[in-house]
Short mmCIF file of C-alpha atoms in Angstrom, two decimals:
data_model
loop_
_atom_site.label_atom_id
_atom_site.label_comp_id
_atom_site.label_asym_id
_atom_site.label_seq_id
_atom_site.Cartn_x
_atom_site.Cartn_y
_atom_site.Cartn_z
CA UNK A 285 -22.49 -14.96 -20.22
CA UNK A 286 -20.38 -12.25 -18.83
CA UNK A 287 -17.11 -14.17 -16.89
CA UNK A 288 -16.07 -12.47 -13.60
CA UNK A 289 -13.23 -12.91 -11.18
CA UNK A 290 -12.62 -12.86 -7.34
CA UNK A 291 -9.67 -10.95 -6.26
CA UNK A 292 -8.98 -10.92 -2.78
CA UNK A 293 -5.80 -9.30 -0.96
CA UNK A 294 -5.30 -8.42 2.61
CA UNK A 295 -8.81 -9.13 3.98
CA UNK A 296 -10.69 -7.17 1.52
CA UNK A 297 -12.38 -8.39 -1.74
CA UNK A 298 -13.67 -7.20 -5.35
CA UNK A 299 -15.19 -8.90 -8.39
CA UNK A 300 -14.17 -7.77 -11.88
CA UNK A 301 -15.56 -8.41 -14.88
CA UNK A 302 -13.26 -9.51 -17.73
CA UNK A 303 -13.13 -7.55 -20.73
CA UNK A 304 -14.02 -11.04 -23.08
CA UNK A 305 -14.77 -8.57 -26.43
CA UNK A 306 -11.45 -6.54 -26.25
CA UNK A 307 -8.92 -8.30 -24.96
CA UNK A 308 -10.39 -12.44 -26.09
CA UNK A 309 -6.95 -14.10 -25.79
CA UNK A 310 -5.70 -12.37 -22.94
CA UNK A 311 -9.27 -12.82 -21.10
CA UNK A 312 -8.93 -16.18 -21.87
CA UNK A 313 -5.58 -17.09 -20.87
CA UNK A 314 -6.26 -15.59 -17.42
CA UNK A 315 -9.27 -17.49 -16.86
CA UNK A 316 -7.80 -20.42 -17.55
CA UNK A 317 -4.81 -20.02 -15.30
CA UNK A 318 -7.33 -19.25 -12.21
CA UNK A 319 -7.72 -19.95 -9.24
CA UNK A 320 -4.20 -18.19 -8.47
CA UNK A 321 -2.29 -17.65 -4.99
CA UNK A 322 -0.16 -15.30 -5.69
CA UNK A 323 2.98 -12.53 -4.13
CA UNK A 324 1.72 -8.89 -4.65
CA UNK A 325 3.97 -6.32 -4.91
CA UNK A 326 3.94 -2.62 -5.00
CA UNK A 327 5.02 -1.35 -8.45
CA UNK A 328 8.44 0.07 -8.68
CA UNK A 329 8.15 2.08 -11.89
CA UNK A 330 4.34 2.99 -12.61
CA UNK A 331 3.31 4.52 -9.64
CA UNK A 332 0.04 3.74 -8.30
CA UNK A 333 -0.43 -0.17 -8.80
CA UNK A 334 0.36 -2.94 -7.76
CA UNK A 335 1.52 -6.21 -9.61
CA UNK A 336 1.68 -10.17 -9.44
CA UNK A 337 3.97 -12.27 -11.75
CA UNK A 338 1.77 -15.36 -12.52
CA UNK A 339 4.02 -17.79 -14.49
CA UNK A 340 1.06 -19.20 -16.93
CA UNK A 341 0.41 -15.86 -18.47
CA UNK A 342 4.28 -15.20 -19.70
CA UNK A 343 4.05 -15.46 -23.21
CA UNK A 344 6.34 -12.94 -24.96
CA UNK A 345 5.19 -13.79 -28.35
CA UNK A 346 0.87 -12.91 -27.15
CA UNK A 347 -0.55 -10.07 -29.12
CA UNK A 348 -1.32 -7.31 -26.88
CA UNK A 349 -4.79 -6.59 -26.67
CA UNK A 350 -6.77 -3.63 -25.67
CA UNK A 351 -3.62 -1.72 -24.90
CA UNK A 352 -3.52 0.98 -22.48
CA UNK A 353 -0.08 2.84 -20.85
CA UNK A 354 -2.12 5.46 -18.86
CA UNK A 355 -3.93 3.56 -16.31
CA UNK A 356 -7.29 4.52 -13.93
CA UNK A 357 -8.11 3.19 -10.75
CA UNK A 358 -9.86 -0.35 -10.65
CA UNK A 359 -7.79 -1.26 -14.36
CA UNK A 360 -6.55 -5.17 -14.58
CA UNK A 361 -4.25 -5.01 -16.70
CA UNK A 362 -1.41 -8.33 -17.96
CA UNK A 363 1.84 -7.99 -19.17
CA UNK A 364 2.20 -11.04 -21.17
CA UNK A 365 5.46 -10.27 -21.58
CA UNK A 366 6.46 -10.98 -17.83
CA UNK A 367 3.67 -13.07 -17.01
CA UNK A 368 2.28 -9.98 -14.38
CA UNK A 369 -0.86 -8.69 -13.71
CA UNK A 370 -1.36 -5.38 -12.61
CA UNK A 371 -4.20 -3.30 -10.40
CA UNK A 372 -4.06 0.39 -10.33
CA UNK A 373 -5.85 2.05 -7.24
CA UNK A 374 -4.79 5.85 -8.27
CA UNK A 375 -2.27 7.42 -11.20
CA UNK A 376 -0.06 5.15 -12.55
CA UNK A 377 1.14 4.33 -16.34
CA UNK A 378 2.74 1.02 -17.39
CA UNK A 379 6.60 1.96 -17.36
CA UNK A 380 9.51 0.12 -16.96
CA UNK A 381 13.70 1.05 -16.51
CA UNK A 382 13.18 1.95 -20.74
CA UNK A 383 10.61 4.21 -20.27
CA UNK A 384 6.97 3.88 -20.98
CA UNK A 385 5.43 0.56 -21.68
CA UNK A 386 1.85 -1.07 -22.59
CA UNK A 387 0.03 -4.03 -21.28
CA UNK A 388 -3.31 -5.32 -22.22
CA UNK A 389 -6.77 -4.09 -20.19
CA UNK A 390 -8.21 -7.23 -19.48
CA UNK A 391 -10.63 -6.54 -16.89
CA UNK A 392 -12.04 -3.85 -14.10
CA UNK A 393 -13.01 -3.87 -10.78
CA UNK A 394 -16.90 -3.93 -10.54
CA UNK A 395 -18.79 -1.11 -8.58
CA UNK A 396 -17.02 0.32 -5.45
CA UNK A 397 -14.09 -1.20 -4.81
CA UNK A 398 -12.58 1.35 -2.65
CA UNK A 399 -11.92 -1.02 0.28
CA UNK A 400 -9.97 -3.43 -2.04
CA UNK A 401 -7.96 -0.86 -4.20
CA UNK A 402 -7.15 0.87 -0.26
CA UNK A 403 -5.69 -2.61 0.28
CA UNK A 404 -3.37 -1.88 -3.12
CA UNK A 405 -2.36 1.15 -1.72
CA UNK A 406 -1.64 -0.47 1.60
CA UNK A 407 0.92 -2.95 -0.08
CA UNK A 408 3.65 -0.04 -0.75
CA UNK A 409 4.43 0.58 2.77
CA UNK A 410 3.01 -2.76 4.57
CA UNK A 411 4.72 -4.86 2.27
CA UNK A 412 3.53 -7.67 -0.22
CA UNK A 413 0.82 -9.49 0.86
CA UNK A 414 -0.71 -12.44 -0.94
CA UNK A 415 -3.24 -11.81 -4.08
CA UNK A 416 -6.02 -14.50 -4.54
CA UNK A 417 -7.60 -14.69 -7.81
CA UNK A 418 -10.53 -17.06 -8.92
CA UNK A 419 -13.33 -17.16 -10.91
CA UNK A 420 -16.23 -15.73 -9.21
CA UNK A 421 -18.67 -18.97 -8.09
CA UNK A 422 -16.36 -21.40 -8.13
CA UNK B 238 38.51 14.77 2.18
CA UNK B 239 34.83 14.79 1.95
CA UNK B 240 33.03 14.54 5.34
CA UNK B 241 31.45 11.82 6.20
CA UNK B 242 27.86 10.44 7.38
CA UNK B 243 26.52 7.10 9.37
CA UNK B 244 23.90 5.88 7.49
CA UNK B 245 21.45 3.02 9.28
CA UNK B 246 18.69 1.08 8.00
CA UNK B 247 17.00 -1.68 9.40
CA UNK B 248 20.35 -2.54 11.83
CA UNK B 249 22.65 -2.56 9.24
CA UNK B 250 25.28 0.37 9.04
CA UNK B 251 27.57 2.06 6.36
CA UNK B 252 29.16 4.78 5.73
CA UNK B 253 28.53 7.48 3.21
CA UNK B 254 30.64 10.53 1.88
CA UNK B 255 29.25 13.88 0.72
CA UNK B 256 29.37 14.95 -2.71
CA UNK B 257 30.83 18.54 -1.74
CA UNK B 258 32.41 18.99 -4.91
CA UNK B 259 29.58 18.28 -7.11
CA UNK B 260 26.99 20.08 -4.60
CA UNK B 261 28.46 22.44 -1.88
CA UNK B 262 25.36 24.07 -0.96
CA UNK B 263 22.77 20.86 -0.73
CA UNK B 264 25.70 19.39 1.12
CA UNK B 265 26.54 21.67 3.41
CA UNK B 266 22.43 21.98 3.89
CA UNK B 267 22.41 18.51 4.39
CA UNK B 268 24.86 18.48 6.89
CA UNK B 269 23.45 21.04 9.16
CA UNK B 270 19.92 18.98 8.88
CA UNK B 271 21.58 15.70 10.69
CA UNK B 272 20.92 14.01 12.63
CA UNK B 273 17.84 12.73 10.11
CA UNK B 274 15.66 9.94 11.86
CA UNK B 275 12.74 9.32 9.97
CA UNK B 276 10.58 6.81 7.52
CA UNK B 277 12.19 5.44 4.39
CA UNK B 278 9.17 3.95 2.40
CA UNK B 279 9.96 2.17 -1.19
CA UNK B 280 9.73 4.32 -4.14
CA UNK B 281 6.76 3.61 -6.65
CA UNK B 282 8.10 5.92 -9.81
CA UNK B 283 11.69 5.94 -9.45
CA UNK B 284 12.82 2.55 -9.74
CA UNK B 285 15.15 0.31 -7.74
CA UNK B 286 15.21 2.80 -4.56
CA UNK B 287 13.70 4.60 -1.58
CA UNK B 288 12.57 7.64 -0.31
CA UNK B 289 12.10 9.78 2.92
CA UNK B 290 11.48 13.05 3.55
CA UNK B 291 14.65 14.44 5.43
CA UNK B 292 12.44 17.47 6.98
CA UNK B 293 11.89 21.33 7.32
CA UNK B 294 15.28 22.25 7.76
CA UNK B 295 18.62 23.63 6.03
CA UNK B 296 17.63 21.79 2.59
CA UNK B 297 14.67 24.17 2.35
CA UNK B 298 17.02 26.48 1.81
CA UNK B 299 18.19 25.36 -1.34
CA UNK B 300 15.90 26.49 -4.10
CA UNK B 301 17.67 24.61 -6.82
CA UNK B 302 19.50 21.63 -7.88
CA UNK B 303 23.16 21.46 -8.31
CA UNK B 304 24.85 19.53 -10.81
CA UNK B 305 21.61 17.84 -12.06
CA UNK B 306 20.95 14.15 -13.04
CA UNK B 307 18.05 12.02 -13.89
CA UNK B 308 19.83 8.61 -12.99
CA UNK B 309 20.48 7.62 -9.25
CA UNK B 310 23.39 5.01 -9.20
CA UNK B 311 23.06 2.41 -6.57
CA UNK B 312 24.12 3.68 -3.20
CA UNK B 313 23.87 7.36 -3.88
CA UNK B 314 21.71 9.16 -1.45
CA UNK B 315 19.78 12.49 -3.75
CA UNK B 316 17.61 15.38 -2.82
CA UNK B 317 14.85 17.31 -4.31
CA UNK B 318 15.30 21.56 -4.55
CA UNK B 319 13.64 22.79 -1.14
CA UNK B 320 14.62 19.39 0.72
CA UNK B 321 11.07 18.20 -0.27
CA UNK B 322 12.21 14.61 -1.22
CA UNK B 323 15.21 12.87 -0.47
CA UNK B 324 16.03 9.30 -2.58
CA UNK B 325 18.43 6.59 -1.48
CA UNK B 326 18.94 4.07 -4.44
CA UNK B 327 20.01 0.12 -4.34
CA UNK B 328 19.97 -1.02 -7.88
CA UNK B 329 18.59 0.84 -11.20
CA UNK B 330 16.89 4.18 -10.55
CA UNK B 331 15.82 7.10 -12.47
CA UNK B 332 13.85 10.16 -10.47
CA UNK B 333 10.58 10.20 -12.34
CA UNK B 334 6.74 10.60 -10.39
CA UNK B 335 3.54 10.89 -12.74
CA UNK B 336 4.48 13.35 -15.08
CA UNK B 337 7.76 11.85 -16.33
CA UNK B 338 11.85 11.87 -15.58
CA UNK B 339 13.12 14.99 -13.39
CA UNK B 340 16.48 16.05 -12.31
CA UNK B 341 17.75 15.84 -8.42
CA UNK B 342 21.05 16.31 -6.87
CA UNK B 343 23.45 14.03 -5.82
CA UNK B 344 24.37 14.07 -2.05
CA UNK B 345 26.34 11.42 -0.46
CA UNK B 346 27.11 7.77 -2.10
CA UNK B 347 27.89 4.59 -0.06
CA UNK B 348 31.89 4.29 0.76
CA UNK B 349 31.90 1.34 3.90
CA UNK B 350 29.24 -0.64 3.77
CA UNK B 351 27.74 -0.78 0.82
CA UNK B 352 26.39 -4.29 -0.13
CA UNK B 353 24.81 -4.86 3.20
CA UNK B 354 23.21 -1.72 3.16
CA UNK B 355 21.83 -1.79 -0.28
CA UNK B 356 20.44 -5.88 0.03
CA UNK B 357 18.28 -3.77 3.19
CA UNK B 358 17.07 -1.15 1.12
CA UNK B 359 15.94 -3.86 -1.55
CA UNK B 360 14.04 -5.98 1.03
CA UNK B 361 11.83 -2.90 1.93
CA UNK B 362 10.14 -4.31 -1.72
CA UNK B 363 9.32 -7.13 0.07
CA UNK B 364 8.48 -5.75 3.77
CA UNK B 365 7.70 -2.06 3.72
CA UNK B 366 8.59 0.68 5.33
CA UNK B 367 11.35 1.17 7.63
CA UNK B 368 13.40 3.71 9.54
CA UNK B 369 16.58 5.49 7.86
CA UNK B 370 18.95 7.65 10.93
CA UNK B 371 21.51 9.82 8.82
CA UNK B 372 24.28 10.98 11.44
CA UNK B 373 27.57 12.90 11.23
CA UNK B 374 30.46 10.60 10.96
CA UNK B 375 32.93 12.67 13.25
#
Protein backbone atom coordinates (compact mmCIF):
# COMPACT_ATOMS: atom_id res chain seq x y z
CA UNK A 1 0.00 0.00 0.00
CA UNK A 2 0.79 3.47 -1.05
CA UNK A 3 2.62 5.34 2.30
CA UNK A 4 1.56 9.01 2.78
CA UNK A 5 2.66 11.80 5.04
CA UNK A 6 1.07 14.72 7.06
CA UNK A 7 2.79 17.96 6.73
CA UNK A 8 1.48 20.66 8.61
CA UNK A 9 3.02 24.35 8.94
CA UNK A 10 1.42 27.49 10.10
CA UNK A 11 -2.20 26.30 10.52
CA UNK A 12 -2.60 24.78 7.20
CA UNK A 13 -2.14 21.07 6.19
CA UNK A 14 -1.34 18.65 3.09
CA UNK A 15 -0.82 14.91 2.62
CA UNK A 16 1.83 13.68 0.19
CA UNK A 17 2.35 10.62 -1.11
CA UNK A 18 5.91 9.22 -1.06
CA UNK A 19 7.49 8.33 -4.15
CA UNK A 20 8.31 4.40 -2.63
CA UNK A 21 9.30 3.12 -6.53
CA UNK A 22 11.81 5.99 -7.33
CA UNK A 23 13.37 7.14 -4.61
CA UNK A 24 13.09 3.39 -2.08
CA UNK A 25 15.94 4.37 0.29
CA UNK A 26 15.29 7.86 0.56
CA UNK A 27 11.34 7.10 0.99
CA UNK A 28 12.33 4.90 3.49
CA UNK A 29 14.65 6.73 5.56
CA UNK A 30 12.08 9.55 5.86
CA UNK A 31 9.42 7.40 7.00
CA UNK A 32 11.26 6.05 9.45
CA UNK A 33 12.50 9.27 10.95
CA UNK A 34 8.66 10.54 11.24
CA UNK A 35 6.77 11.97 13.21
CA UNK A 36 9.16 15.18 12.98
CA UNK A 37 8.81 18.77 14.74
CA UNK A 38 10.78 20.64 12.94
CA UNK A 39 12.33 24.76 12.18
CA UNK A 40 11.27 25.79 8.58
CA UNK A 41 13.08 28.12 6.86
CA UNK A 42 12.80 30.07 3.73
CA UNK A 43 15.48 28.97 1.22
CA UNK A 44 18.34 31.28 0.75
CA UNK A 45 19.68 30.08 -2.59
CA UNK A 46 16.82 28.21 -4.63
CA UNK A 47 14.22 30.55 -4.67
CA UNK A 48 10.82 29.41 -4.16
CA UNK A 49 11.02 26.70 -1.27
CA UNK A 50 11.34 26.27 1.75
CA UNK A 51 13.58 23.80 3.84
CA UNK A 52 13.94 21.82 7.25
CA UNK A 53 17.28 20.24 8.41
CA UNK A 54 16.11 16.94 10.06
CA UNK A 55 19.25 15.39 11.65
CA UNK A 56 18.22 11.51 10.89
CA UNK A 57 18.25 11.98 7.18
CA UNK A 58 22.10 13.42 6.96
CA UNK A 59 23.83 10.79 5.38
CA UNK A 60 26.49 12.11 2.96
CA UNK A 61 27.44 8.80 1.70
CA UNK A 62 23.11 7.96 0.52
CA UNK A 63 22.77 7.48 -3.17
CA UNK A 64 20.68 10.13 -4.54
CA UNK A 65 17.61 8.96 -5.88
CA UNK A 66 15.18 10.28 -8.32
CA UNK A 67 17.23 13.40 -8.77
CA UNK A 68 15.77 16.56 -9.78
CA UNK A 69 17.61 20.37 -9.68
CA UNK A 70 14.62 22.15 -11.37
CA UNK A 71 11.87 21.95 -8.96
CA UNK A 72 7.70 22.43 -9.39
CA UNK A 73 5.39 23.44 -6.90
CA UNK A 74 4.16 20.71 -4.33
CA UNK A 75 7.98 18.71 -4.92
CA UNK A 76 9.45 17.04 -1.46
CA UNK A 77 12.51 16.83 -2.10
CA UNK A 78 15.84 15.55 0.73
CA UNK A 79 19.18 16.52 0.64
CA UNK A 80 20.82 13.69 2.26
CA UNK A 81 23.71 15.43 2.21
CA UNK A 82 22.56 18.07 4.91
CA UNK A 83 19.95 16.11 6.38
CA UNK A 84 17.11 18.88 4.78
CA UNK A 85 14.02 18.50 3.28
CA UNK A 86 12.74 20.81 0.95
CA UNK A 87 9.00 22.04 -0.37
CA UNK A 88 8.77 24.18 -3.37
CA UNK A 89 5.46 26.30 -3.65
CA UNK A 90 6.60 28.20 -7.07
CA UNK A 91 10.17 28.33 -9.23
CA UNK A 92 12.93 27.26 -7.47
CA UNK A 93 16.06 24.85 -8.39
CA UNK A 94 18.24 23.11 -5.76
CA UNK A 95 21.37 25.56 -5.59
CA UNK A 96 23.74 26.25 -3.15
CA UNK A 97 26.92 29.13 -2.69
CA UNK A 98 28.71 26.50 -5.66
CA UNK A 99 26.12 26.79 -7.93
CA UNK A 100 23.49 24.34 -8.90
CA UNK A 101 22.86 21.28 -6.86
CA UNK A 102 20.49 18.01 -6.83
CA UNK A 103 18.50 16.38 -4.15
CA UNK A 104 16.33 13.39 -4.36
CA UNK A 105 12.23 13.73 -5.21
CA UNK A 106 10.90 11.78 -2.60
CA UNK A 107 7.41 12.71 -2.47
CA UNK A 108 4.50 15.38 -3.67
CA UNK A 109 1.89 17.14 -2.23
CA UNK A 110 -1.49 15.34 -3.01
CA UNK A 111 -4.36 17.29 -4.84
CA UNK A 112 -4.70 21.06 -4.04
CA UNK A 113 -2.47 22.09 -1.74
CA UNK A 114 -2.60 25.70 -2.42
CA UNK A 115 -3.45 26.71 1.17
CA UNK A 116 -0.36 24.78 2.50
CA UNK A 117 2.29 25.72 -0.22
CA UNK A 118 0.67 29.73 0.49
CA UNK A 119 1.88 28.91 4.01
CA UNK A 120 5.61 28.15 2.27
CA UNK A 121 5.45 31.26 0.69
CA UNK A 122 4.38 32.97 3.87
CA UNK A 123 7.63 31.73 5.72
CA UNK A 124 10.04 34.22 3.63
CA UNK A 125 8.72 37.33 5.05
CA UNK A 126 6.83 36.00 8.39
CA UNK A 127 9.69 34.15 9.41
CA UNK A 128 10.27 30.34 10.21
CA UNK A 129 7.57 28.73 11.61
CA UNK A 130 7.50 25.15 12.79
CA UNK A 131 7.05 22.12 10.09
CA UNK A 132 5.19 18.97 11.43
CA UNK A 133 5.66 15.88 9.57
CA UNK A 134 4.02 12.38 10.28
CA UNK A 135 2.76 9.60 8.69
CA UNK A 136 -0.70 10.10 7.64
CA UNK A 137 -3.08 7.89 10.31
CA UNK A 138 -0.93 7.67 12.87
CA UNK B 1 36.37 61.50 1.23
CA UNK B 2 33.42 59.55 0.21
CA UNK B 3 30.09 60.81 1.66
CA UNK B 4 28.53 59.12 3.98
CA UNK B 5 25.00 57.39 4.84
CA UNK B 6 23.07 56.25 8.28
CA UNK B 7 21.99 53.02 7.72
CA UNK B 8 19.21 51.45 10.40
CA UNK B 9 17.76 48.16 10.71
CA UNK B 10 15.81 46.76 13.29
CA UNK B 11 17.36 49.59 16.04
CA UNK B 12 20.69 48.95 15.32
CA UNK B 13 22.76 51.72 13.42
CA UNK B 14 25.99 51.97 11.23
CA UNK B 15 27.44 53.82 9.04
CA UNK B 16 28.06 53.28 5.39
CA UNK B 17 30.30 55.10 2.70
CA UNK B 18 29.50 55.47 -1.00
CA UNK B 19 31.37 53.79 -3.57
CA UNK B 20 31.78 57.14 -5.72
CA UNK B 21 34.79 56.02 -7.29
CA UNK B 22 33.67 52.75 -8.48
CA UNK B 23 30.00 54.15 -9.37
CA UNK B 24 29.56 58.01 -9.61
CA UNK B 25 26.33 58.00 -11.27
CA UNK B 26 24.31 55.12 -9.11
CA UNK B 27 25.86 57.01 -6.25
CA UNK B 28 25.13 60.22 -6.81
CA UNK B 29 21.42 58.69 -7.83
CA UNK B 30 21.41 57.11 -4.70
CA UNK B 31 22.10 59.99 -2.83
CA UNK B 32 19.49 62.23 -4.17
CA UNK B 33 16.85 59.18 -3.46
CA UNK B 34 17.52 59.42 0.58
CA UNK B 35 16.06 59.47 2.79
CA UNK B 36 14.95 55.55 1.86
CA UNK B 37 12.41 54.13 4.52
CA UNK B 38 11.05 51.08 3.38
CA UNK B 39 10.78 46.98 3.73
CA UNK B 40 13.94 44.91 3.70
CA UNK B 41 12.61 41.26 3.22
CA UNK B 42 15.38 38.25 3.10
CA UNK B 43 16.61 37.31 -0.21
CA UNK B 44 15.55 33.77 -1.59
CA UNK B 45 18.19 33.56 -4.76
CA UNK B 46 21.00 35.58 -3.73
CA UNK B 47 22.38 34.09 -0.78
CA UNK B 48 23.42 35.36 2.65
CA UNK B 49 21.54 38.90 2.18
CA UNK B 50 18.51 41.16 1.79
CA UNK B 51 16.63 43.12 -0.38
CA UNK B 52 14.31 46.25 -0.66
CA UNK B 53 13.18 48.16 -3.22
CA UNK B 54 14.69 51.76 -2.67
CA UNK B 55 11.76 53.38 -4.96
CA UNK B 56 10.80 55.45 -8.14
CA UNK B 57 13.32 57.92 -7.87
CA UNK B 58 16.94 59.15 -9.06
CA UNK B 59 18.13 55.33 -9.49
CA UNK B 60 15.59 55.02 -12.30
CA UNK B 61 17.67 57.08 -13.92
CA UNK B 62 20.44 54.92 -14.27
CA UNK B 63 19.94 52.54 -17.14
CA UNK B 64 23.05 50.54 -16.51
CA UNK B 65 25.40 49.10 -14.11
CA UNK B 66 28.71 50.52 -13.29
CA UNK B 67 31.63 48.60 -12.52
CA UNK B 68 29.74 45.23 -12.52
CA UNK B 69 30.02 42.22 -10.10
CA UNK B 70 28.24 39.05 -9.45
CA UNK B 71 29.51 38.66 -5.73
CA UNK B 72 28.10 40.97 -2.89
CA UNK B 73 30.72 41.01 0.02
CA UNK B 74 29.22 41.20 3.40
CA UNK B 75 28.17 44.70 4.29
CA UNK B 76 28.04 46.13 0.82
CA UNK B 77 24.76 47.69 0.01
CA UNK B 78 24.13 47.02 -4.37
CA UNK B 79 21.58 48.16 -6.84
CA UNK B 80 19.92 46.85 -9.86
CA UNK B 81 20.09 49.23 -13.41
CA UNK B 82 16.74 51.40 -13.14
CA UNK B 83 16.83 51.27 -9.14
CA UNK B 84 14.50 48.21 -9.51
CA UNK B 85 16.26 46.15 -6.72
CA UNK B 86 18.50 47.19 -4.17
CA UNK B 87 20.62 44.21 -2.05
CA UNK B 88 22.25 44.65 1.34
CA UNK B 89 24.49 41.52 2.08
CA UNK B 90 25.64 39.95 5.69
CA UNK B 91 27.63 36.91 4.86
CA UNK B 92 28.13 35.01 1.32
CA UNK B 93 26.09 36.44 -1.54
CA UNK B 94 26.00 36.21 -5.19
CA UNK B 95 23.02 38.27 -7.22
CA UNK B 96 21.30 35.42 -8.98
CA UNK B 97 17.00 35.06 -9.28
CA UNK B 98 15.58 32.06 -11.47
CA UNK B 99 17.43 32.29 -14.45
CA UNK B 100 20.98 32.24 -13.02
CA UNK B 101 23.99 34.77 -11.68
CA UNK B 102 23.60 38.59 -12.88
CA UNK B 103 25.73 41.56 -12.40
CA UNK B 104 24.70 44.70 -9.98
CA UNK B 105 26.58 47.62 -8.80
CA UNK B 106 28.19 48.27 -5.79
CA UNK B 107 26.91 51.29 -3.73
CA UNK B 108 27.90 51.88 -0.25
CA UNK B 109 29.74 49.16 2.16
CA UNK B 110 29.54 49.17 6.01
CA UNK B 111 32.47 51.53 7.64
CA UNK B 112 31.00 52.05 11.66
CA UNK B 113 29.01 49.56 12.60
CA UNK B 114 29.37 46.75 10.89
CA UNK B 115 29.05 43.52 13.01
CA UNK B 116 25.96 44.68 14.75
CA UNK B 117 24.40 45.59 11.73
CA UNK B 118 25.12 42.54 9.74
CA UNK B 119 24.12 39.83 12.96
CA UNK B 120 20.43 42.05 12.25
CA UNK B 121 20.33 41.50 8.75
CA UNK B 122 21.05 37.64 9.39
CA UNK B 123 18.24 37.28 11.99
CA UNK B 124 15.65 38.49 9.33
CA UNK B 125 16.34 34.42 8.28
CA UNK B 126 14.91 33.69 11.32
CA UNK B 127 12.08 36.52 11.80
CA UNK B 128 11.16 38.13 8.52
CA UNK B 129 10.80 41.15 7.26
CA UNK B 130 11.82 44.34 8.67
CA UNK B 131 12.29 48.03 8.00
CA UNK B 132 15.72 49.45 6.46
CA UNK B 133 15.85 53.87 6.77
CA UNK B 134 18.96 54.90 4.52
CA UNK B 135 19.76 58.67 5.54
CA UNK B 136 22.46 61.19 4.64
CA UNK B 137 25.22 61.18 7.12
CA UNK B 138 25.86 65.08 7.14
Amino acid sequence: MTKQIELSLDGATATATLHEREAPKTAQRLWDALPVDAKFWHGRWSGSAGYALIPALQDPAAPLENRMSILAPGMVVVRSDHGEVMICYGPAQVRELAGNAWAAHVATLDGDASVFLAAVARVQHAGAKQLVVRRKGA
Amino acid sequence: MARRVRVEVGGVRAVAELCEDLSPKTTEAFWQSLPIETTLAPAKWSGQACYFLPGAGPLKAVSENESPVCAIYPGYIVTRPGGSEALFAYGSSEYRWAVGTDYVTRVARLVEGRAAMLRTLAETHDSGDTTIRISREE
